[in-house]
Each structure stands twice: as C-alpha cells, then as structure tokens.
Amino acid sequence: MRYIDKLFELEDALNHTSESENLFFEAMKEAALYHYKHNEVYKNICDNENFSFNDVKTIDDLYKVPHIIADAFKWHDLLSVDKQDIVATYTSSGTSGQKSHISWDIDSKKRQDKMREKIMQTYGLISNEEVNYLIFAYSPAVSEGKGAAHAHQMYATFAPAKRKVFAIDADANAKASFSEERCVKFFETFSKEDNALRIIGFPAFIYETLLYMKEKGIKFDFPKKSLIILAGGWKSAQDKAISFSEFASLTKEYLGIDSLQIRDIYGFVEHGVPYVTCEYNHFHVPIYSKVFIRKPGTLDLLEDGKKGLLHVMSPYNYAQPAHSILATDYAITYSDCPCGIKGKYIVLKGRAGLKKHEGCAISATELIRESKRKDEEQQKRICNV
C-alpha cells in the first residue's frame, strides 16, 4: 500500500501524531515525484529551480518542493493523467473572469471525498437523524460546474435529508435568482416540523436574509441540533462583512441557533482541502495538508504570528500538480489553540494584490444587489400607483 493510501485510512483528521506526520511527508514526496515524472510543465519548473528530491529530508523541508501559483490554473489545464481518466472538473469563477479548471481522476476524487467526510466526522458534525436543508448557494440547475457549488452540495450529505432547497435557484427565465422573502418562507415551513435545520452556504446571503427578518420582525426557534455551515466567504460583499460574534448574535435571536452550532469553512478550488473552524472560530489544519507562510517578494519562510502569503500543500490530487500551491490570500498561522486540537490553525488576513480574486461567490453576491434593485423598482411602482 502506498503512503498516500495509508494517510487517508487514518480516522482522526485532526490528530497530528508522529505517524500522521510521517505518512503525510512520504505521501507528499510520492505525489511530487509522480507529477515530476508525468507532467512536463511541473518537471520544467523543478529543473529550472534546480530542485532535488534529496534536499527534502524532513517534513519541515517540504517548503522546498516547488509550488505553482493558484492563478496558473486559470490559464493551463496542467494534467498529469490522460484526459480520458478525468471524472470531474470544477471551476472557481462565476459570471466573469478567467476560470480556474481543477480536475480529478477517480482516485483523487475518492480521496477528496474521504478527506471531507473524515474532517466532518472528527468535528462530530455527521448525524443519522433526518434534517431539513436550506442551502444558500447555487442549485444544480444553475451551478454551471462551480467548485463551491459542488462543495456546498457535499456538505448537505452529512445528515439524511427530509427536504433540501436552495436559496439561489432558476427563475422563470432559467437564470440564477435569490430572494430573501423566498428563504423566509422556507424557514416558516421548516419551523412547523420537529426536524433540525441545516443551513449551508455563502454568509452574505444568510446575513441578508437575517437582516430582512430583523426588518420584518420575523423570528424562529429551531431545534438545538440545528447547524450552520458557512462556506465560500464574503468575497465582493466584504464591505458588508461582520464579525463572527455579530453574526452569531443574529442567528441566535432570529433562528434560535447557538454560536457553537456555527462552523466556518475556508478553502479554494485549486487546493481542495477544507479548513473548518473549532468553537474558537479558528481554521484548523487537518492531517491531509501542511501550511507555510511566505514573505511576499522574497518568499522567505515566516514564523507563527507573522503575516504573509499562504502556501498550502496536500498530496491527494494526482490529476494535476496542485500538491503545492501559493495562494492569493494573506494569512497568519498559530499553534496551541485553546480548543485543544494540536497542530497549526490559520487566521485569514485578506486577499493579496489590487484586484480581488474572482471566485463564484463574487457573482453570487451580485445576485444580492440584483435582488435589492428589483425590490426598489417594485416599491417605486407601488408608490406611483
């Protein structure tokens, strides 16, 4: 059995031990060597950097493995397998901007699925009890192969679904549409049942719906086992972003869902590893990945507590050389979280560069503006009658 297979057989996704560290180290070397042998572009990158696998002697040396900038996947497929072996391809962009194309062969997809499931299991977020889902994200009818849409739908598989509905769905013209009023009607329907509610998706849409409820004086009290999973970030609605405590206060008052039942997930399609928050709202690094912080310009390694570019690693994807990615995010790493989880956790510090990275959450938040524009036009028509 290969090291990568042994790594993904470990049950506790957050238990950083000498065994898990050794398996990750060996699995990363396996993946890097595989891409070196099967991907001409990555081989040239390594050769141009005079990289030698003999220089990687310990897990702390993995930063020496040549990386690819995340945006490179916007312009190149960079396949390390035959095209006929690709079983899934997802994109990062929405209605505008050049798209990143991230592909998986069957084994890579299975590893990604297993990784997500074990992380959720380790956090105790998998249930056998039937729940209702309101997904504040794209429905399959309008998802158009977006990576975030796939992830949101996958997070709606960790408890049996009594009913599953989407906040962003096709309108009469088959265009993506969002309405706070429609979401509140779903809440009202679900509130008449005893099942727990699971809310999943972009925080900006959930926030807008909560503000609508606040304006209308509408409140619900869902069962204690209800859960909110935030994924996709605020992106172009960053100007409306609020603190976790403010968000939790709103969900408690208007949905009856406690802050301990809110989990945030950081990730991006080029990397594919979900970083989930603990009760202290810290994004913990699972055993399937390793993170470094690099100084912009020189790419020197920075220690815990220092802000720099996020450099992430994971060996799971053999379809493309995405095992070592320099992200477009600024971040800081820390250790010794009060929650007791060992290893590092990430504190995000915004996007690098002058132009925001155009992910599918950007086009999603455009729908919020479109919804408000329609509401304003409707109010004007009413006033003119």
Tab-separated table of C-alpha atoms in Angstrom:
chain	number	residue	atom	x	y	z
A	1	MET	CA	0.000	0.000	0.000
A	2	ARG	CA	1.278	3.465	-0.919
A	3	TYR	CA	1.847	6.085	1.763
A	4	ILE	CA	-0.960	8.241	0.369
A	5	ASP	CA	-3.424	5.369	0.823
A	6	LYS	CA	-2.253	4.824	4.394
A	7	LEU	CA	-2.625	8.540	5.149
A	8	PHE	CA	-6.254	8.579	4.055
A	9	GLU	CA	-7.018	5.488	6.127
A	10	LEU	CA	-6.331	7.371	9.382
A	11	GLU	CA	-9.604	8.044	11.189
A	12	ASP	CA	-8.899	11.213	13.194
A	13	ALA	CA	-8.472	14.060	10.706
A	14	LEU	CA	-7.094	16.466	13.317
A	15	ASN	CA	-4.846	14.189	15.384
A	16	HIS	CA	-1.338	15.279	14.413
A	17	THR	CA	0.929	12.436	15.541
A	18	SER	CA	4.348	11.186	14.517
A	19	GLU	CA	2.565	8.553	12.420
A	20	SER	CA	0.335	11.042	10.590
A	21	GLU	CA	3.249	13.445	10.045
A	22	ASN	CA	5.431	10.675	8.624
A	23	LEU	CA	2.658	9.415	6.329
A	24	PHE	CA	1.974	12.945	5.090
A	25	PHE	CA	5.668	13.562	4.466
A	26	GLU	CA	6.095	10.358	2.479
A	27	ALA	CA	2.807	10.884	0.622
A	28	MET	CA	3.900	14.393	-0.404
A	29	LYS	CA	7.163	13.030	-1.771
A	30	GLU	CA	5.227	10.351	-3.672
A	31	ALA	CA	2.904	12.960	-5.178
A	32	ALA	CA	5.686	15.400	-6.093
A	33	LEU	CA	7.699	12.655	-7.755
A	34	TYR	CA	4.631	11.435	-9.634
A	35	HIS	CA	3.925	14.886	-11.063
A	36	TYR	CA	7.607	15.366	-11.872
A	37	LYS	CA	7.504	12.185	-13.971
A	38	HIS	CA	4.087	12.722	-15.560
A	39	ASN	CA	3.796	16.482	-16.061
A	40	GLU	CA	6.259	18.225	-18.369
A	41	VAL	CA	5.413	21.714	-17.101
A	42	TYR	CA	5.973	20.758	-13.479
A	43	LYS	CA	9.184	18.918	-14.401
A	44	ASN	CA	10.479	22.077	-16.077
A	45	ILE	CA	9.593	24.146	-13.007
A	46	CYS	CA	11.539	21.760	-10.785
A	47	ASP	CA	14.507	21.634	-13.143
A	48	ASN	CA	14.608	25.414	-13.524
A	49	GLU	CA	14.679	25.726	-9.741
A	50	ASN	CA	17.465	23.100	-9.541
A	51	PHE	CA	15.208	21.190	-7.187
A	52	SER	CA	16.413	17.830	-5.913
A	53	PHE	CA	14.215	15.388	-4.018
A	54	ASN	CA	17.308	14.553	-1.969
A	55	ASP	CA	17.024	18.011	-0.370
A	56	VAL	CA	13.693	17.088	1.236
A	57	LYS	CA	14.762	15.119	4.295
A	58	THR	CA	12.102	16.018	6.877
A	59	ILE	CA	8.536	17.330	6.905
A	60	ASP	CA	9.871	20.816	7.625
A	61	ASP	CA	11.767	20.663	4.306
A	62	LEU	CA	8.577	20.329	2.282
A	63	TYR	CA	8.529	24.077	1.630
A	64	LYS	CA	11.372	23.358	-0.814
A	65	VAL	CA	9.003	21.397	-3.080
A	66	PRO	CA	8.367	23.813	-5.989
A	67	HIS	CA	4.936	25.398	-5.895
A	68	ILE	CA	2.525	26.587	-8.558
A	69	ILE	CA	0.669	29.888	-8.131
A	70	ALA	CA	-3.064	29.305	-7.768
A	71	ASP	CA	-3.914	31.624	-10.669
A	72	ALA	CA	-1.877	29.448	-13.058
A	73	PHE	CA	-4.835	27.062	-13.165
A	74	LYS	CA	-6.847	29.834	-14.777
A	75	TRP	CA	-4.744	29.577	-17.901
A	76	HIS	CA	-3.458	25.993	-18.043
A	77	ASP	CA	-5.010	22.556	-17.528
A	78	LEU	CA	-1.669	21.072	-16.388
A	79	LEU	CA	-2.909	17.473	-16.454
A	80	SER	CA	-0.710	14.710	-15.043
A	81	VAL	CA	-3.052	11.955	-16.252
A	82	ASP	CA	-4.643	11.162	-19.601
A	83	LYS	CA	-7.623	13.385	-20.347
A	84	GLN	CA	-9.828	10.302	-20.671
A	85	ASP	CA	-9.138	9.500	-16.991
A	86	ILE	CA	-10.679	12.759	-15.745
A	87	VAL	CA	-14.002	12.141	-13.994
A	88	ALA	CA	-14.735	15.653	-12.672
A	89	THR	CA	-13.701	19.226	-13.471
A	90	TYR	CA	-14.718	22.252	-11.412
A	91	THR	CA	-14.195	25.961	-11.891
A	92	SER	CA	-13.608	28.811	-9.470
A	93	SER	CA	-15.054	31.783	-11.328
A	94	GLY	CA	-18.600	32.987	-11.732
A	95	THR	CA	-20.147	35.068	-14.473
A	96	SER	CA	-16.927	36.939	-15.233
A	97	GLY	CA	-13.194	36.453	-15.034
A	98	GLN	CA	-10.909	33.744	-16.298
A	99	LYS	CA	-11.795	30.354	-14.807
A	100	SER	CA	-9.537	28.006	-12.883
A	101	HIS	CA	-10.048	24.448	-14.066
A	102	ILE	CA	-9.407	21.843	-11.411
A	103	SER	CA	-9.752	18.221	-12.440
A	104	TRP	CA	-9.788	14.907	-10.606
A	105	ASP	CA	-9.293	11.340	-11.702
A	106	ILE	CA	-11.400	8.758	-9.877
A	107	ASP	CA	-8.871	8.035	-7.109
A	108	SER	CA	-8.222	11.734	-6.443
A	109	LYS	CA	-11.956	12.384	-6.208
A	110	LYS	CA	-12.373	9.497	-3.763
A	111	ARG	CA	-9.560	10.862	-1.602
A	112	GLN	CA	-11.102	14.335	-1.606
A	113	ASP	CA	-14.497	12.929	-0.627
A	114	LYS	CA	-12.941	10.816	2.113
A	115	MET	CA	-10.934	13.769	3.421
A	116	ARG	CA	-14.019	15.974	3.730
A	117	GLU	CA	-16.038	13.227	5.377
A	118	LYS	CA	-13.359	12.407	7.966
A	119	ILE	CA	-12.909	16.068	8.858
A	120	MET	CA	-16.653	16.428	9.409
A	121	GLN	CA	-16.722	13.195	11.393
A	122	THR	CA	-13.830	14.308	13.610
A	123	TYR	CA	-15.705	17.513	14.427
A	124	GLY	CA	-18.819	15.475	15.284
A	125	LEU	CA	-20.872	17.064	12.510
A	126	ILE	CA	-22.199	13.864	10.917
A	127	SER	CA	-25.647	12.744	12.038
A	128	ASN	CA	-28.019	9.877	11.284
A	129	GLU	CA	-31.068	11.999	12.135
A	130	GLU	CA	-33.168	13.395	9.292
A	131	VAL	CA	-32.864	17.174	8.823
A	132	ASN	CA	-34.148	19.919	6.554
A	133	TYR	CA	-31.577	21.769	4.440
A	134	LEU	CA	-31.648	25.352	3.225
A	135	ILE	CA	-28.578	25.815	1.063
A	136	PHE	CA	-27.603	29.451	0.480
A	137	ALA	CA	-25.789	28.604	-2.733
A	138	TYR	CA	-26.361	27.592	-6.325
A	139	SER	CA	-28.824	24.805	-7.060
A	140	PRO	CA	-27.716	22.122	-9.555
A	141	ALA	CA	-29.881	23.871	-12.167
A	142	VAL	CA	-27.660	26.979	-12.145
A	143	SER	CA	-24.343	25.760	-10.677
A	144	GLU	CA	-22.533	25.507	-14.056
A	145	GLY	CA	-19.733	23.336	-12.686
A	146	LYS	CA	-18.646	25.765	-9.967
A	147	GLY	CA	-16.381	24.211	-7.360
A	148	ALA	CA	-18.090	25.985	-4.455
A	149	ALA	CA	-21.492	24.723	-5.615
A	150	HIS	CA	-20.158	21.168	-5.540
A	151	ALA	CA	-18.732	21.685	-2.048
A	152	HIS	CA	-21.957	23.209	-0.712
A	153	GLN	CA	-23.938	20.271	-2.024
A	154	MET	CA	-21.475	17.800	-0.493
A	155	TYR	CA	-21.892	19.425	2.936
A	156	ALA	CA	-25.592	18.667	2.604
A	157	THR	CA	-24.889	14.920	2.659
A	158	PHE	CA	-23.734	14.526	6.268
A	159	ALA	CA	-27.244	14.036	7.627
A	160	PRO	CA	-30.214	12.416	5.835
A	161	ALA	CA	-32.352	14.999	4.040
A	162	LYS	CA	-36.069	15.264	4.732
A	163	ARG	CA	-36.188	18.205	2.367
A	164	LYS	CA	-33.452	20.132	0.571
A	165	VAL	CA	-33.948	23.557	-1.019
A	166	PHE	CA	-31.628	26.192	-2.490
A	167	ALA	CA	-31.567	29.937	-1.926
A	168	ILE	CA	-30.101	30.536	-5.400
A	169	ASP	CA	-32.243	28.765	-7.961
A	170	ALA	CA	-33.515	29.154	-11.507
A	171	ASP	CA	-36.191	31.779	-12.136
A	172	ALA	CA	-38.814	31.663	-14.876
A	173	ASN	CA	-36.107	32.517	-17.414
A	174	ALA	CA	-33.754	29.792	-16.123
A	175	LYS	CA	-31.460	32.475	-14.646
A	176	ALA	CA	-29.941	32.321	-11.170
A	177	SER	CA	-32.144	34.214	-8.729
A	178	PHE	CA	-32.112	34.991	-4.991
A	179	SER	CA	-34.919	36.286	-2.776
A	180	GLU	CA	-34.816	36.852	0.989
A	181	GLU	CA	-38.620	36.553	1.133
A	182	ARG	CA	-38.487	33.127	-0.502
A	183	CYS	CA	-35.873	31.947	2.035
A	184	VAL	CA	-38.032	33.139	4.944
A	185	LYS	CA	-40.946	31.140	3.549
A	186	PHE	CA	-38.728	28.053	3.632
A	187	PHE	CA	-37.821	28.860	7.245
A	188	GLU	CA	-41.512	29.180	8.076
A	189	THR	CA	-42.299	25.788	6.540
A	190	PHE	CA	-39.418	24.074	8.333
A	191	SER	CA	-40.282	25.711	11.672
A	192	LYS	CA	-43.556	23.791	11.760
A	193	GLU	CA	-41.646	20.493	11.879
A	194	ASP	CA	-39.587	18.881	14.650
A	195	ASN	CA	-36.542	18.205	12.458
A	196	ALA	CA	-33.285	20.067	12.972
A	197	LEU	CA	-32.356	22.598	10.288
A	198	ARG	CA	-29.017	22.682	8.499
A	199	ILE	CA	-28.108	25.955	6.783
A	200	ILE	CA	-25.185	25.797	4.366
A	201	GLY	CA	-23.598	28.343	2.058
A	202	PHE	CA	-22.351	31.879	1.462
A	203	PRO	CA	-22.512	34.032	4.628
A	204	ALA	CA	-23.510	37.158	2.683
A	205	PHE	CA	-26.806	35.572	1.623
A	206	ILE	CA	-27.563	34.274	5.099
A	207	TYR	CA	-26.765	37.706	6.531
A	208	GLU	CA	-29.063	39.490	4.063
A	209	THR	CA	-31.875	37.118	4.977
A	210	LEU	CA	-31.314	37.720	8.685
A	211	LEU	CA	-31.430	41.495	8.098
A	212	TYR	CA	-34.689	41.049	6.194
A	213	MET	CA	-36.098	39.079	9.137
A	214	LYS	CA	-34.919	41.765	11.545
A	215	GLU	CA	-36.606	44.460	9.460
A	216	LYS	CA	-39.863	42.489	9.322
A	217	GLY	CA	-39.716	41.351	12.947
A	218	ILE	CA	-39.728	37.662	11.999
A	219	LYS	CA	-38.223	35.137	14.416
A	220	PHE	CA	-37.958	31.352	14.576
A	221	ASP	CA	-36.667	28.917	17.175
A	222	PHE	CA	-35.181	25.855	15.516
A	223	PRO	CA	-34.090	22.703	17.425
A	224	LYS	CA	-30.793	22.788	19.345
A	225	LYS	CA	-29.138	20.307	16.958
A	226	SER	CA	-29.598	22.690	14.038
A	227	LEU	CA	-26.335	23.626	12.346
A	228	ILE	CA	-24.965	26.442	10.180
A	229	ILE	CA	-22.024	25.714	7.865
A	230	LEU	CA	-20.543	28.833	6.278
A	231	ALA	CA	-18.506	28.228	3.132
A	232	GLY	CA	-17.373	30.479	0.310
A	233	GLY	CA	-16.554	33.660	2.207
A	234	TRP	CA	-17.885	37.196	1.717
A	235	LYS	CA	-15.794	37.960	-1.422
A	236	SER	CA	-17.192	41.072	-3.154
A	237	ALA	CA	-19.588	41.657	-0.264
A	238	GLN	CA	-16.592	42.157	2.031
A	239	ASP	CA	-17.758	45.703	2.732
A	240	LYS	CA	-20.780	44.131	4.424
A	241	ALA	CA	-18.826	41.502	6.342
A	242	ILE	CA	-19.497	41.456	10.067
A	243	SER	CA	-17.684	39.814	12.947
A	244	PHE	CA	-18.453	36.254	13.944
A	245	SER	CA	-19.931	37.443	17.244
A	246	GLU	CA	-22.331	39.799	15.424
A	247	PHE	CA	-23.353	37.061	13.014
A	248	ALA	CA	-23.840	34.577	15.868
A	249	SER	CA	-25.944	37.107	17.766
A	250	LEU	CA	-28.282	37.452	14.782
A	251	THR	CA	-28.616	33.695	14.237
A	252	LYS	CA	-29.384	33.197	17.928
A	253	GLU	CA	-32.025	35.933	18.027
A	254	TYR	CA	-33.767	35.219	14.737
A	255	LEU	CA	-33.215	31.475	14.221
A	256	GLY	CA	-32.573	30.215	17.749
A	257	ILE	CA	-29.280	28.620	16.637
A	258	ASP	CA	-26.416	28.868	19.154
A	259	SER	CA	-22.916	30.057	18.214
A	260	LEU	CA	-21.447	26.609	18.993
A	261	GLN	CA	-23.574	25.275	16.143
A	262	ILE	CA	-21.927	27.554	13.560
A	263	ARG	CA	-18.894	26.342	11.620
A	264	ASP	CA	-16.976	28.288	9.015
A	265	ILE	CA	-15.027	26.573	6.236
A	266	TYR	CA	-12.112	28.076	4.331
A	267	GLY	CA	-10.927	26.582	1.087
A	268	PHE	CA	-10.391	27.252	-2.597
A	269	VAL	CA	-10.927	25.043	-5.594
A	270	GLU	CA	-7.277	24.895	-6.653
A	271	HIS	CA	-6.288	23.342	-3.317
A	272	GLY	CA	-9.373	21.333	-2.407
A	273	VAL	CA	-8.733	20.914	1.328
A	274	PRO	CA	-11.457	22.179	3.713
A	275	TYR	CA	-10.254	24.064	6.795
A	276	VAL	CA	-13.042	24.001	9.396
A	277	THR	CA	-13.353	26.187	12.475
A	278	CYS	CA	-13.453	24.976	16.053
A	279	GLU	CA	-15.535	26.575	18.815
A	280	TYR	CA	-12.974	29.401	18.966
A	281	ASN	CA	-13.580	30.136	15.275
A	282	HIS	CA	-10.054	29.052	14.273
A	283	PHE	CA	-9.437	27.307	10.926
A	284	HIS	CA	-7.517	24.166	11.868
A	285	VAL	CA	-5.061	22.433	9.539
A	286	PRO	CA	-6.021	18.753	9.097
A	287	ILE	CA	-3.541	15.894	8.785
A	288	TYR	CA	-4.033	15.907	4.999
A	289	SER	CA	-2.336	19.246	4.495
A	290	LYS	CA	0.506	21.472	5.597
A	291	VAL	CA	0.724	25.251	5.512
A	292	PHE	CA	3.601	27.683	5.343
A	293	ILE	CA	3.578	31.475	5.409
A	294	ARG	CA	5.831	33.137	2.827
A	295	LYS	CA	7.096	36.704	2.714
A	296	PRO	CA	5.845	38.498	-0.419
A	297	GLY	CA	8.653	39.230	-2.853
A	298	THR	CA	11.371	37.041	-1.343
A	299	LEU	CA	9.131	34.049	-0.414
A	300	ASP	CA	11.183	33.602	2.745
A	301	LEU	CA	9.502	31.446	5.386
A	302	LEU	CA	7.774	33.371	8.150
A	303	GLU	CA	7.204	32.095	11.671
A	304	ASP	CA	3.922	31.855	13.576
A	305	GLY	CA	2.367	35.255	14.183
A	306	LYS	CA	3.792	36.851	11.016
A	307	LYS	CA	1.538	37.879	8.119
A	308	GLY	CA	2.391	36.665	4.631
A	309	LEU	CA	1.196	34.715	1.609
A	310	LEU	CA	-0.401	31.362	2.333
A	311	HIS	CA	1.477	28.368	0.894
A	312	VAL	CA	-0.603	25.168	1.146
A	313	MET	CA	0.216	21.533	0.425
A	314	SER	CA	-1.750	18.311	0.031
A	315	PRO	CA	-0.890	15.123	-1.883
A	316	TYR	CA	-4.439	13.970	-2.676
A	317	ASN	CA	-4.745	15.135	-6.317
A	318	TYR	CA	-2.797	13.085	-8.873
A	319	ALA	CA	-4.699	14.525	-11.838
A	320	GLN	CA	-2.937	17.901	-11.655
A	321	PRO	CA	0.206	19.210	-9.898
A	322	ALA	CA	-1.823	21.020	-7.233
A	323	HIS	CA	0.111	19.427	-4.372
A	324	SER	CA	1.995	22.658	-3.618
A	325	ILE	CA	0.037	25.888	-4.151
A	326	LEU	CA	0.897	29.506	-3.416
A	327	ALA	CA	-2.464	31.107	-2.665
A	328	THR	CA	-3.693	34.638	-3.308
A	329	ASP	CA	-4.546	35.091	0.375
A	330	TYR	CA	-2.663	36.717	3.210
A	331	ALA	CA	-2.700	34.732	6.447
A	332	ILE	CA	-1.050	34.156	9.810
A	333	THR	CA	-0.529	30.776	11.454
A	334	TYR	CA	-0.630	29.999	15.155
A	335	SER	CA	-0.305	26.892	17.322
A	336	ASP	CA	-1.784	25.708	20.630
A	337	CYS	CA	-5.440	26.618	20.129
A	338	PRO	CA	-7.406	26.732	23.420
A	339	CYS	CA	-9.809	24.160	21.966
A	340	GLY	CA	-7.111	21.509	22.463
A	341	ILE	CA	-6.651	20.492	18.818
A	342	LYS	CA	-2.960	20.006	18.116
A	343	GLY	CA	-1.153	21.475	15.136
A	344	LYS	CA	-1.496	24.842	13.457
A	345	TYR	CA	-4.515	26.953	12.701
A	346	ILE	CA	-4.956	29.754	10.163
A	347	VAL	CA	-6.108	33.326	10.636
A	348	LEU	CA	-7.000	34.885	7.284
A	349	LYS	CA	-5.909	38.466	6.566
A	350	GLY	CA	-7.476	39.260	3.207
A	351	ARG	CA	-6.612	38.999	-0.455
A	352	ALA	CA	-3.249	39.851	-1.961
A	353	GLY	CA	-2.965	42.287	-4.868
A	354	LEU	CA	-5.051	45.214	-6.048
A	355	LYS	CA	-7.727	43.191	-7.794
A	356	LYS	CA	-9.840	40.750	-5.859
A	357	HIS	CA	-9.633	37.116	-6.891
A	358	GLU	CA	-12.834	36.464	-8.813
A	359	GLY	CA	-14.474	33.412	-7.274
A	360	CYS	CA	-18.029	32.186	-7.704
A	361	ALA	CA	-19.035	33.984	-4.507
A	362	ILE	CA	-18.437	37.260	-6.347
A	363	SER	CA	-21.049	36.550	-8.998
A	364	ALA	CA	-23.249	35.143	-6.240
A	365	THR	CA	-23.197	38.382	-4.277
A	366	GLU	CA	-24.088	40.243	-7.456
A	367	LEU	CA	-27.452	38.492	-7.116
A	368	ILE	CA	-27.980	40.231	-3.775
A	369	ARG	CA	-27.560	43.582	-5.492
A	370	GLU	CA	-29.920	42.455	-8.280
A	371	SER	CA	-32.499	41.350	-5.708
A	372	LYS	CA	-32.344	44.723	-3.945
A	373	ARG	CA	-32.612	46.580	-7.254
A	374	LYS	CA	-35.785	44.671	-8.104
A	375	ASP	CA	-37.229	45.397	-4.648
A	376	GLU	CA	-36.514	49.115	-5.078
A	377	GLU	CA	-38.174	49.148	-8.520
A	378	GLN	CA	-41.184	47.328	-7.095
A	379	GLN	CA	-41.503	49.912	-4.302
A	380	LYS	CA	-41.336	52.747	-6.855
A	381	ARG	CA	-44.107	51.157	-8.912
A	382	ILE	CA	-46.266	50.828	-5.786
A	383	CYS	CA	-45.672	54.453	-4.859
A	384	ASN	CA	-46.581	55.620	-8.379
A	385	VAL	CA	-49.886	53.737	-8.456
